[in-house]
C-alpha cells in the first residue's frame, strides 16, 4: 500500500478556523488510511506525541514524512537535535519544502528542552519534531503543556528503553519485515490491538 | 531662505592638542597655519618651514592631518544637525540652511550668537555669518566678520565691497582679473555678462549668479552616519548577571529611544564588556528581522549572558549598533504571509541568541551526485540556494552518515550487528574525478533488526555505511 494522497485542504481550513471557533482536536492526515482510522482521523494537534523506537532506520521517518511535508507547504517545521544529517534529495522526493525546514542542534539537554518549548509556542511553526535520549517526567509534562497552549503538532522520538512518560498519545514502533508494527496507546482509552503499516 | 555659514580658520591647528610653545602646521614644506604665539615672532602662514624656524627657533611643527580635520568637521556637523536637518560640509566649514517651514530661525541674532557662543565655549575659533545665499554666507564668514544679513538688499552692497579672492575661481580667471585691475566682487559684477561669459566661460557667470541668488545653488546635504554608539562606565565593578543585565537594559533603552526618534530599526548590534583585568569581550548579535523594542534586545542579550564569564568585575559596557531607517508602512495586518515570516524570524533570533549562531541550521540541496555534497547544512539564514528542478531521489535515505562509517566484513559480507542482507539492485556512482574521485557501488541493506541502511563498496572492497532510511 502506498501513501494515500494528502488532504491538504483540511490543513488550511483548520488554520483559518482557529481564529474564532473552537476546533476540538483538529487532526492532520498521517498519509496512511489505516493509521488515520486508528488515531481518529490523523495526528491530533496540541498533543505532544511520543514515538518509541528501538533502532534508527526502521521507517520511523517514513511514517512522519507525509504529514510533515503537507505541513511544510503552509508552516515552518522545526527539528530539534536530529540524530544524523538530513539528506536533502530524499526530503525533496518526499515533497518537503526545504525552505520551511529549520534545524536546531542544541549542545545540552536543557537547551534542547528550551528550543522545543520555543518552537511549540511560535504560531508559525506547524510541527516540532524532537529527538531525546531520555527525558524526565516533569520536563515531559512541561512540554506537553506548551504543546497544548501552542496548538500545533509535535512529535518526540524516545528510545524504547527510556522511562515511561505520561503522554496523551504514545506510538511504540517495531519493524516487521519491511512493515512497521505500531502499538498505539492513548490516555483514558482502552488499548488497541497492534497495527501493521506497510511503508 | 537663510544660510548660516561657519568657517573654522584654525581647524588644522585645532585637531592637535593645545601646546605651550609656538606651534604651526606645515603642508608640503610651507607653513599652512600657526598660532598667535608664533605670530608674535613674525612667523606668517605661507612661509617656508626653514624660514619660520629661523624666525622662531622654539617653533613646534606638525604635518597637516586631513583625516583628523575631516573627523572634527563630522563632529561639528553633528552639532549643526541639531539645529537644522540641512547641513552642508565644506572643506573648512559648515553651512546650515534655515527655511521657515523646516527649521524656523526665530530671531536671527539669537541664533547667530548661540552658534558662535557654543563653538567658542568648545574652544574652536569660528567665523559665523548669515546671508540669503550659501555662497554669500560662506564669503562673509571667510571675510572674518560676524555678520548678519537677512532679507534686505544691504547684503548685496556689502558683498560688492569684498575682494574677489574669496570667490573660488579658476587660476586663469584669477590671473585675468589681476590683469584687468579688478579688486572687488562688485567690479566683477559690473562687467557685462555676455563679455564675461565669452572671456571667462559660462561657469564663472553661473558662480556669480548663484552668489547673488539669481540662480539656484546645488548642495549635497550631510547625512548623519547611521550608527549608534554608547559606552557606560560602571560606578563599581559588577560581577553578577543581574547587575550586568540592569546596565544592558539601560543601554538598550537609550538605543531604542534614539532609533525610535529616527524611525529606524537595528538589524545587528555588538555588545562589549570590559573587565577589571583590562580584557574585553565583545559579542555580535544579528537579528533576522529589524527590531526597535528594547525588551526584545535585552532578552537576546540575556539569553546569551549565561555563556559569558561574569565572575571577574565588569567595569564598562558598550553597545554599537548600525541602524537602518524604515520607510515601509505598517501594513502587517493585511499581509499574513509576512507576519508569519516575522514570527519565525523572531523565533530564529531567540534560538540563535541562546544556542549560538551555528546551532540553528537550514538544509540546502546542491546538484551533485556525491551524497555528502548534495546536501548542505549551513547556519541560518541560507545564503544561496541553487535552483532545483530535479524531482529528488526516492530511493535515497533520509539520514546521511557523514563521514561514512567503515563496516567490518566477514566472508565478504559487510556486518553491522550481524550480517547484512541486500535488497534490490546496486547503484553505481562514478563522479567527482576533478576533486577526489568517487567510484562507489551503493546497496540498500537490511540488518538483522530490520534497519534499512544505505551502504557502499569502494573498488578496493572496503564497505561503508552512508545512511539510514529512517
XYZ file of C-alpha atoms in Angstrom:
669
model
C 0.000 0.000 0.000
C 1.418 3.387 -0.974
C 0.905 6.618 0.889
C -2.552 7.949 0.121
C -2.925 11.429 -1.416
C -2.890 14.058 1.286
C -5.816 16.047 2.479
C -4.203 19.487 2.193
C -7.417 21.477 2.129
C -8.157 20.196 5.583
C -4.958 21.676 6.990
C -5.676 25.062 5.529
C -9.181 25.131 6.884
C -8.031 24.331 10.375
C -5.519 27.155 10.263
C -8.181 29.659 9.243
C -10.919 28.487 11.522
C -8.954 28.500 14.725
C -9.241 32.262 14.939
C -12.831 32.353 16.075
C -14.242 28.898 16.540
C -13.044 26.288 18.923
C -11.912 23.323 16.918
C -11.952 20.214 19.035
C -8.829 18.120 18.437
C -8.096 19.060 14.829
C -6.279 16.338 13.009
C -3.715 16.094 10.271
C -3.832 13.157 7.907
C -0.940 10.791 8.535
C -0.924 9.718 4.898
C -1.795 6.126 5.893
C -5.560 5.411 5.880
C -5.281 2.564 8.368
C -3.404 4.712 10.842
C -5.796 7.643 10.299
C -8.639 5.383 11.288
C -6.736 4.209 14.324
C -5.992 7.750 15.516
C -9.488 9.025 14.825
C -8.715 10.975 11.649
C -4.972 11.606 11.824
C -2.306 13.150 14.026
C -4.031 15.189 16.739
C -2.868 18.766 17.307
C -1.935 20.270 20.625
C -0.667 16.866 21.719
C 2.959 16.096 22.444
C 3.005 12.769 20.610
C 5.517 10.275 21.925
C 7.150 7.889 19.443
C 9.126 4.982 20.880
C 11.549 3.051 18.774
C 14.293 0.557 19.360
C 16.571 1.426 16.474
C 17.065 4.165 13.886
C 16.172 3.329 10.316
C 13.172 1.083 10.808
C 10.872 3.511 8.989
C 10.045 5.996 11.713
C 10.661 8.994 9.443
C 8.758 7.470 6.551
C 5.805 7.324 8.908
C 6.028 11.035 9.733
C 7.167 12.494 6.412
C 3.758 12.651 4.654
C 2.318 14.763 7.465
C 5.434 16.954 7.803
C 5.614 17.522 4.036
C 1.983 18.584 3.965
C 2.588 20.971 6.858
C 5.704 22.434 5.248
C 3.515 23.836 2.472
C 1.851 26.210 4.938
C 4.011 26.343 8.023
C 7.586 26.025 9.151
C 8.792 22.749 10.616
C 11.395 22.682 13.362
C 13.596 19.660 14.046
C 15.414 19.755 17.353
C 18.513 17.580 17.794
C 18.069 15.192 14.826
C 20.389 12.172 15.165
C 22.033 12.485 11.733
C 22.295 14.943 8.841
C 19.074 15.109 6.837
C 19.676 14.224 3.190
C 18.164 16.949 1.013
C 17.382 14.924 -2.171
C 15.399 12.405 -0.132
C 13.489 15.184 1.636
C 12.583 16.748 -1.693
C 11.488 13.360 -3.020
C 9.066 13.237 -0.079
C 7.666 16.654 -1.141
C 9.194 18.508 1.770
C 9.617 22.278 1.202
C 13.264 22.711 2.180
C 12.933 26.446 2.794
C 10.486 25.728 5.577
C 12.671 23.265 7.433
C 14.620 24.601 10.414
C 17.135 22.521 12.295
C 18.303 23.274 15.797
C 21.315 21.479 17.187
C 21.484 22.337 20.879
C 24.528 21.282 22.852
C 22.851 20.359 26.107
C 19.651 18.647 27.160
C 18.440 21.824 28.848
C 18.955 23.849 25.672
C 17.081 21.204 23.680
C 14.093 21.412 26.029
C 14.128 25.188 25.742
C 14.328 25.077 21.923
C 11.385 22.671 21.740
C 9.264 24.842 24.010
C 10.104 27.957 21.955
C 9.083 26.142 18.778
C 5.845 24.905 20.329
C 4.807 28.433 21.246
C 5.608 30.044 17.870
C 2.392 30.208 15.830
C 4.229 29.906 12.510
C 5.837 26.601 13.425
C 3.458 23.884 12.253
C 5.283 20.979 13.794
C 8.168 20.430 16.178
C 9.987 17.113 15.893
C 12.458 16.383 18.660
C 14.850 13.583 19.498
C 15.724 12.865 23.107
C 17.824 10.084 24.547
C 15.871 10.401 27.776
C 13.564 12.844 29.419
C 12.251 13.312 32.942
C 8.577 13.223 33.713
C 8.444 16.850 34.840
C 10.169 18.024 31.676
C 7.822 15.959 29.550
C 4.785 17.401 31.302
C 6.133 20.915 30.747
C 6.497 20.346 27.012
C 3.068 18.732 26.900
C 1.573 21.839 28.463
C 3.350 24.055 25.928
C 2.130 21.852 23.082
C -1.477 22.236 24.192
C -1.012 26.023 24.547
C 0.601 26.335 21.107
C -1.973 24.104 19.489
C 0.175 22.743 16.670
C 1.653 19.346 16.052
C 4.606 17.939 17.915
C 6.414 14.641 17.853
C 9.042 13.397 20.227
C 11.276 10.413 19.494
C 12.404 8.462 22.533
C 14.373 5.223 22.752
C 12.458 2.120 23.788
C 14.447 1.892 26.998
C 13.541 5.411 28.226
C 11.387 5.779 31.321
C 7.625 5.718 30.691
C 6.058 9.129 30.177
C 2.575 10.396 31.000
C 1.804 11.046 27.333
C -1.640 11.516 25.835
C -0.642 9.586 22.736
C 2.143 7.079 22.501
C 3.162 5.034 19.475
C 5.616 2.209 20.013
C 7.232 1.353 16.690
C 8.698 -2.023 15.804
C 9.910 -3.240 12.470
C 8.212 -6.251 10.986
C 9.721 -7.500 7.703
C 9.525 -4.322 5.651
C 6.483 -3.066 7.509
C 6.022 -1.183 10.747
C 4.147 -2.589 13.706
C 2.615 0.195 15.757
C 1.196 -0.149 19.223
C -0.949 2.874 19.947
C -1.797 3.795 23.498
C -3.964 6.819 24.197
C -4.716 8.308 27.560
C -8.073 7.319 29.039
C -8.882 4.999 26.156
C -8.917 1.263 26.013
C -5.792 -0.256 24.485
C -5.990 -1.095 20.810
C -4.526 -4.169 19.143
C -1.231 -3.509 17.305
C -1.485 -2.108 13.803
C 0.772 -3.081 10.920
C 1.508 -0.323 8.391
C 3.294 -1.095 5.145
C 5.612 1.757 4.222
C 15.671 81.021 2.965
C 18.733 81.858 5.009
C 22.135 80.272 5.160
C 24.300 80.228 8.218
C 27.956 79.702 7.408
C 30.561 78.712 9.958
C 34.201 78.825 8.913
C 36.984 77.418 11.015
C 40.149 79.381 10.167
C 42.307 77.411 12.612
C 40.897 73.937 12.010
C 44.296 72.466 11.053
C 45.720 73.698 14.376
C 42.739 72.685 16.480
C 42.996 68.996 15.645
C 46.223 68.953 17.707
C 46.136 69.293 21.471
C 46.981 72.715 22.869
C 50.706 73.260 23.301
C 52.709 75.711 25.396
C 55.352 76.581 22.824
C 54.716 78.337 19.468
C 53.025 75.849 17.174
C 52.479 75.522 13.442
C 51.164 73.082 10.862
C 53.040 72.514 7.631
C 51.938 71.118 4.328
C 54.402 70.466 1.522
C 57.213 72.248 3.424
C 55.392 75.533 3.704
C 53.608 76.804 6.768
C 49.852 76.362 6.491
C 48.811 77.875 9.824
C 50.389 78.965 13.052
C 49.140 80.124 16.423
C 49.322 83.604 17.944
C 52.466 82.829 19.915
C 54.272 82.050 16.680
C 52.830 85.139 15.010
C 54.361 87.242 17.780
C 57.780 86.156 16.450
C 56.841 87.373 12.964
C 56.003 83.966 11.586
C 53.254 84.069 8.944
C 51.351 81.349 7.089
C 52.829 80.782 3.653
C 56.434 80.969 4.788
C 58.679 78.007 4.177
C 59.368 75.751 7.145
C 63.028 76.764 7.216
C 62.198 80.468 7.225
C 59.671 80.025 10.046
C 62.143 78.024 12.140
C 64.795 80.678 11.587
C 62.468 83.405 12.892
C 61.240 81.333 15.850
C 63.659 78.587 16.977
C 61.219 77.148 19.548
C 58.500 76.604 16.903
C 56.932 73.140 17.001
C 55.845 71.936 13.582
C 53.442 69.131 12.753
C 52.292 67.830 9.382
C 48.718 68.535 8.367
C 46.293 65.788 9.453
C 43.456 65.819 6.926
C 41.781 62.725 8.365
C 41.530 64.291 11.806
C 40.207 67.508 10.286
C 37.511 65.537 8.473
C 36.566 63.735 11.672
C 36.375 67.029 13.568
C 34.152 68.530 10.873
C 31.875 65.479 11.072
C 31.647 66.001 14.794
C 30.769 69.663 14.306
C 28.269 68.739 11.590
C 26.536 66.533 14.166
C 26.157 69.608 16.368
C 24.798 71.620 13.426
C 22.352 68.800 12.652
C 20.714 69.532 15.968
C 19.770 72.985 14.681
C 18.630 72.127 11.174
C 18.369 68.937 9.130
C 20.037 70.688 6.181
C 23.747 70.829 6.783
C 26.431 71.077 4.103
C 30.024 70.203 4.944
C 32.587 72.398 3.187
C 36.399 71.957 3.209
C 36.932 74.149 6.279
C 33.461 74.986 7.384
C 29.801 74.196 7.602
C 26.690 75.627 6.024
C 23.312 75.371 7.651
C 20.140 76.062 5.750
C 17.179 77.584 7.539
C 13.811 77.796 5.908
C 10.706 78.980 7.594
C 8.870 75.684 7.440
C 11.581 73.152 8.221
C 13.660 74.984 10.773
C 12.345 78.382 11.761
C 15.089 80.841 12.539
C 13.187 82.936 15.006
C 15.362 85.876 15.920
C 18.403 85.557 13.663
C 20.600 87.451 16.111
C 19.847 84.968 18.883
C 20.635 82.044 16.580
C 23.899 83.559 15.447
C 25.081 84.370 18.948
C 24.046 80.905 20.140
C 26.082 79.150 17.454
C 29.075 81.432 17.922
C 28.866 81.100 21.697
C 28.641 77.343 21.600
C 31.660 76.988 19.325
C 33.677 79.426 21.391
C 32.765 77.533 24.539
C 34.027 74.313 22.978
C 37.301 76.045 22.151
C 37.020 76.415 18.394
C 37.844 79.580 16.522
C 34.913 80.186 14.234
C 33.630 82.919 11.942
C 29.889 82.958 11.648
C 27.748 84.729 9.079
C 24.132 84.651 7.998
C 23.106 85.541 4.447
C 20.406 84.654 1.914
C 22.654 82.520 -0.325
C 25.061 79.803 0.695
C 27.969 81.256 -1.229
C 27.445 84.749 0.117
C 27.216 83.423 3.652
C 30.448 81.477 3.321
C 32.208 84.500 1.800
C 31.043 86.710 4.663
C 32.198 84.108 7.150
C 35.561 83.773 5.446
C 35.997 87.533 5.463
C 36.103 87.139 9.215
C 33.346 89.437 10.399
C 30.433 88.264 12.476
C 27.824 89.433 10.011
C 24.116 89.150 9.816
C 22.255 89.882 6.622
C 18.653 88.916 6.315
C 16.130 89.989 3.731
C 17.274 93.491 2.908
C 19.393 94.238 -0.115
C 22.147 95.521 2.121
C 23.963 92.198 1.841
C 24.404 92.728 -1.908
C 26.089 96.059 -1.269
C 28.254 94.571 1.463
C 29.259 91.715 -0.798
C 30.312 94.108 -3.573
C 32.884 95.674 -1.307
C 34.670 92.387 -0.594
C 37.717 91.300 -2.618
C 37.044 88.696 -5.308
C 39.751 86.419 -3.847
C 37.023 84.946 -1.633
C 35.327 83.501 -4.704
C 36.521 80.093 -5.839
C 37.613 80.950 -9.360
C 39.906 79.007 -11.705
C 43.554 80.065 -11.776
C 43.375 81.515 -15.317
C 40.402 83.705 -14.355
C 42.222 84.931 -11.259
C 45.206 85.933 -13.381
C 42.917 87.679 -15.882
C 41.148 89.592 -13.102
C 44.514 90.745 -11.807
C 45.490 91.891 -15.295
C 42.218 93.796 -15.652
C 42.980 95.595 -12.410
C 39.864 94.325 -10.652
C 39.973 94.013 -6.892
C 36.399 93.766 -5.629
C 33.492 91.444 -6.279
C 31.391 94.489 -7.180
C 33.725 95.376 -10.043
C 33.448 91.861 -11.386
C 29.659 92.031 -11.153
C 29.546 95.320 -13.041
C 31.189 93.840 -16.133
C 28.728 92.977 -18.920
C 27.680 89.338 -18.516
C 27.926 88.484 -22.231
C 31.532 89.644 -22.383
C 32.312 87.893 -19.087
C 30.883 84.690 -20.470
C 32.895 84.946 -23.702
C 36.094 85.746 -21.883
C 35.928 83.584 -18.734
C 33.430 80.880 -19.631
C 29.946 80.034 -18.536
C 30.976 78.624 -15.151
C 32.199 81.959 -13.850
C 28.937 83.654 -14.852
C 26.973 80.901 -13.112
C 29.087 81.287 -9.990
C 28.319 84.990 -9.880
C 24.611 84.374 -10.468
C 24.490 81.811 -7.659
C 26.308 84.229 -5.398
C 23.677 86.903 -5.953
C 20.785 84.483 -5.618
C 19.774 84.692 -9.272
C 20.383 81.003 -9.886
C 19.580 78.108 -7.574
C 22.504 76.587 -5.737
C 23.112 72.877 -5.667
C 24.298 71.442 -2.380
C 24.727 67.951 -1.079
C 23.368 67.742 2.409
C 25.207 65.949 5.135
C 23.608 62.779 6.449
C 24.496 61.653 9.972
C 26.217 58.253 9.998
C 23.569 55.608 10.737
C 25.229 54.121 13.758
C 24.554 54.296 17.464
C 27.470 54.100 19.880
C 27.285 54.251 23.605
C 29.547 53.257 26.436
C 28.597 53.215 30.086
C 31.350 53.139 32.683
C 30.011 51.241 35.680
C 30.157 53.049 39.021
C 31.588 49.943 40.674
C 32.757 46.608 39.175
C 29.723 44.411 38.555
C 30.006 40.677 38.948
C 26.503 39.294 38.981
C 24.317 38.608 35.991
C 21.523 40.786 37.375
C 23.791 43.779 37.723
C 25.067 43.411 34.162
C 21.536 42.963 32.907
C 20.472 46.159 34.643
C 23.007 48.156 32.652
C 22.263 46.255 29.449
C 18.610 47.187 29.856
C 19.567 50.802 30.374
C 21.789 50.933 27.315
C 19.259 49.179 25.048
C 16.563 51.584 26.238
C 18.769 54.508 25.225
C 19.398 52.836 21.866
C 15.722 52.198 21.233
C 14.799 55.768 22.187
C 17.465 57.021 19.811
C 16.416 54.923 16.836
C 12.746 55.368 17.643
C 13.116 59.109 17.191
C 14.663 58.477 13.788
C 12.016 55.928 12.833
C 14.806 53.407 12.379
C 15.479 49.786 13.242
C 18.542 47.766 14.134
C 19.421 44.594 12.335
C 22.617 43.869 14.222
C 24.409 45.150 17.252
C 27.566 44.490 19.201
C 27.744 44.441 22.956
C 31.161 44.705 24.563
C 32.085 44.199 28.183
C 35.287 45.483 29.722
C 36.698 43.602 32.689
C 38.748 44.770 35.611
C 41.810 42.932 34.326
C 41.744 45.163 31.192
C 40.401 42.376 28.973
C 37.310 42.976 26.906
C 34.763 40.663 25.424
C 32.595 41.615 22.506
C 29.629 39.691 21.253
C 27.839 40.321 17.986
C 24.112 39.827 17.647
C 22.484 39.504 14.248
C 18.750 39.756 14.047
C 16.671 38.002 11.448
C 14.177 40.868 11.459
C 14.741 44.566 12.149
C 13.867 45.432 15.704
C 13.405 48.516 17.860
C 11.978 47.066 21.031
C 14.318 47.379 23.997
C 12.741 44.400 25.744
C 13.452 42.108 22.793
C 17.074 43.248 22.529
C 17.588 42.851 26.263
C 16.046 39.394 26.039
C 18.535 38.399 23.351
C 21.465 39.597 25.419
C 20.066 37.871 28.495
C 19.815 34.588 26.604
C 23.495 34.757 25.739
C 24.654 36.214 29.025
C 24.756 32.788 30.640
C 27.724 31.888 28.441
C 29.785 34.942 29.368
C 32.201 34.929 32.210
C 30.792 37.252 34.806
C 32.993 36.106 37.673
C 35.505 38.958 37.447
C 34.262 42.500 37.721
C 32.903 44.313 34.705
C 33.881 47.965 34.612
C 32.254 49.196 31.410
C 29.607 48.132 28.945
C 29.356 49.437 25.414
C 26.872 48.971 22.641
C 27.338 49.741 18.983
C 24.526 49.378 16.505
C 24.268 50.449 12.894
C 20.638 51.235 12.219
C 18.521 51.493 9.119
C 15.624 53.798 8.577
C 12.371 52.245 7.660
C 10.118 53.753 5.064
C 7.686 50.867 4.962
C 4.304 51.489 6.402
C 2.783 49.233 8.969
C 0.606 47.010 6.849
C 1.219 43.788 8.699
C -2.472 43.353 9.324
C -3.034 42.882 5.604
C -0.045 40.697 4.966
C -0.467 37.446 6.781
C 2.393 35.820 4.912
C 4.794 38.495 6.108
C 3.626 38.318 9.669
C 4.338 34.577 9.624
C 7.794 35.367 8.299
C 8.321 37.848 11.116
C 7.220 35.404 13.778
C 9.628 32.789 12.508
C 12.431 35.323 12.349
C 11.741 36.288 15.937
C 11.973 32.632 16.904
C 15.217 32.263 14.954
C 16.678 35.259 16.754
C 15.825 33.757 20.111
C 17.243 30.362 19.139
C 20.443 31.895 17.754
C 20.908 34.046 20.846
C 20.581 31.133 23.249
C 22.056 28.231 21.279
C 24.620 30.142 19.217
C 24.525 31.064 15.551
C 25.951 27.709 14.453
C 23.277 25.690 16.213
C 20.396 26.849 14.016
C 20.627 25.431 10.553
C 18.972 25.153 7.190
C 19.213 22.332 4.687
C 20.032 23.052 1.061
C 20.322 20.793 -1.890
C 23.160 21.062 -4.382
C 23.104 19.290 -7.713
C 25.918 16.844 -7.103
C 25.839 13.064 -7.377
C 28.058 12.548 -4.374
C 25.660 12.280 -1.433
C 27.851 14.173 1.019
C 27.976 17.106 -1.415
C 24.352 17.001 -2.470
C 23.106 18.120 0.894
C 24.467 21.110 2.745
C 23.587 22.008 6.252
C 24.513 25.617 6.849
C 23.710 28.120 9.520
C 20.553 30.157 9.098
C 19.800 32.155 7.023
C 20.757 30.103 3.969
C 22.902 32.347 1.796
C 22.451 30.861 -1.645
C 20.080 28.160 -2.632
C 20.684 26.740 -6.079
C 17.627 26.218 -8.204
C 16.226 22.729 -8.114
C 14.339 21.171 -10.946
C 15.330 17.646 -10.005
C 12.367 15.730 -8.595
C 14.516 14.208 -5.855
C 15.605 10.638 -5.379
C 13.096 8.478 -3.566
C 15.472 5.544 -3.412
C 17.820 7.524 -1.201
C 17.747 7.579 2.596
C 16.618 10.429 4.799
C 19.574 10.376 7.166
C 23.106 10.759 5.932
C 26.054 9.437 7.891
C 28.862 11.862 7.204
C 31.703 10.929 7.155
C 30.759 7.378 6.099
C 31.194 4.790 8.820
C 33.510 1.863 7.891
C 31.916 -1.596 8.212
C 33.624 -4.829 9.166
C 33.485 -7.630 6.599
C 33.150 -11.336 7.368
C 33.169 -13.776 4.447
C 32.790 -10.889 2.008
C 29.535 -9.862 3.677
C 29.517 -6.485 5.462
C 28.418 -6.583 9.085
C 26.545 -4.218 11.363
C 25.391 -6.045 14.474
C 25.242 -9.175 12.382
C 25.484 -9.855 8.646
C 23.615 -7.532 6.298
C 21.046 -8.665 3.767
C 20.931 -6.870 0.401
C 17.722 -5.555 -1.102
C 17.369 -4.607 -4.777
C 19.987 -3.729 -7.373
C 23.187 -1.791 -6.751
C 23.520 1.787 -7.931
C 26.899 2.841 -9.266
C 28.185 6.355 -8.772
C 31.337 7.409 -10.541
C 31.923 11.120 -10.351
C 33.983 13.831 -8.817
C 37.124 12.891 -10.704
C 38.073 16.555 -10.644
C 38.401 16.685 -6.869
C 38.956 13.303 -5.289
C 37.399 10.573 -7.398
C 34.498 8.639 -6.015
C 33.672 5.326 -7.663
C 31.156 3.709 -5.392
C 28.610 0.945 -5.651
C 25.615 1.691 -3.470
C 23.394 -1.010 -1.991
C 20.315 -0.968 0.143
C 20.839 -3.407 3.005
C 18.784 -4.575 5.945
C 20.201 -5.556 9.312
C 19.001 -8.408 11.481
C 16.959 -5.821 13.426
C 15.233 -4.667 10.204
C 17.042 -1.337 9.995
C 17.257 -0.191 6.388
C 20.729 1.057 5.535
C 22.420 2.638 2.578
C 25.896 1.210 2.194
C 28.559 1.417 -0.487
C 31.574 -0.538 -1.640
C 34.782 1.026 -2.891
C 36.720 -0.593 -5.773
C 39.226 -1.951 -3.206
C 36.468 -3.951 -1.477
C 36.005 -1.831 1.645
C 32.415 -1.235 2.832
C 30.969 1.903 4.366
C 27.670 2.945 5.930
C 26.338 6.063 4.190
C 22.844 6.480 5.544
C 19.759 5.287 7.373
C 16.403 5.150 5.646
C 14.667 6.364 8.757
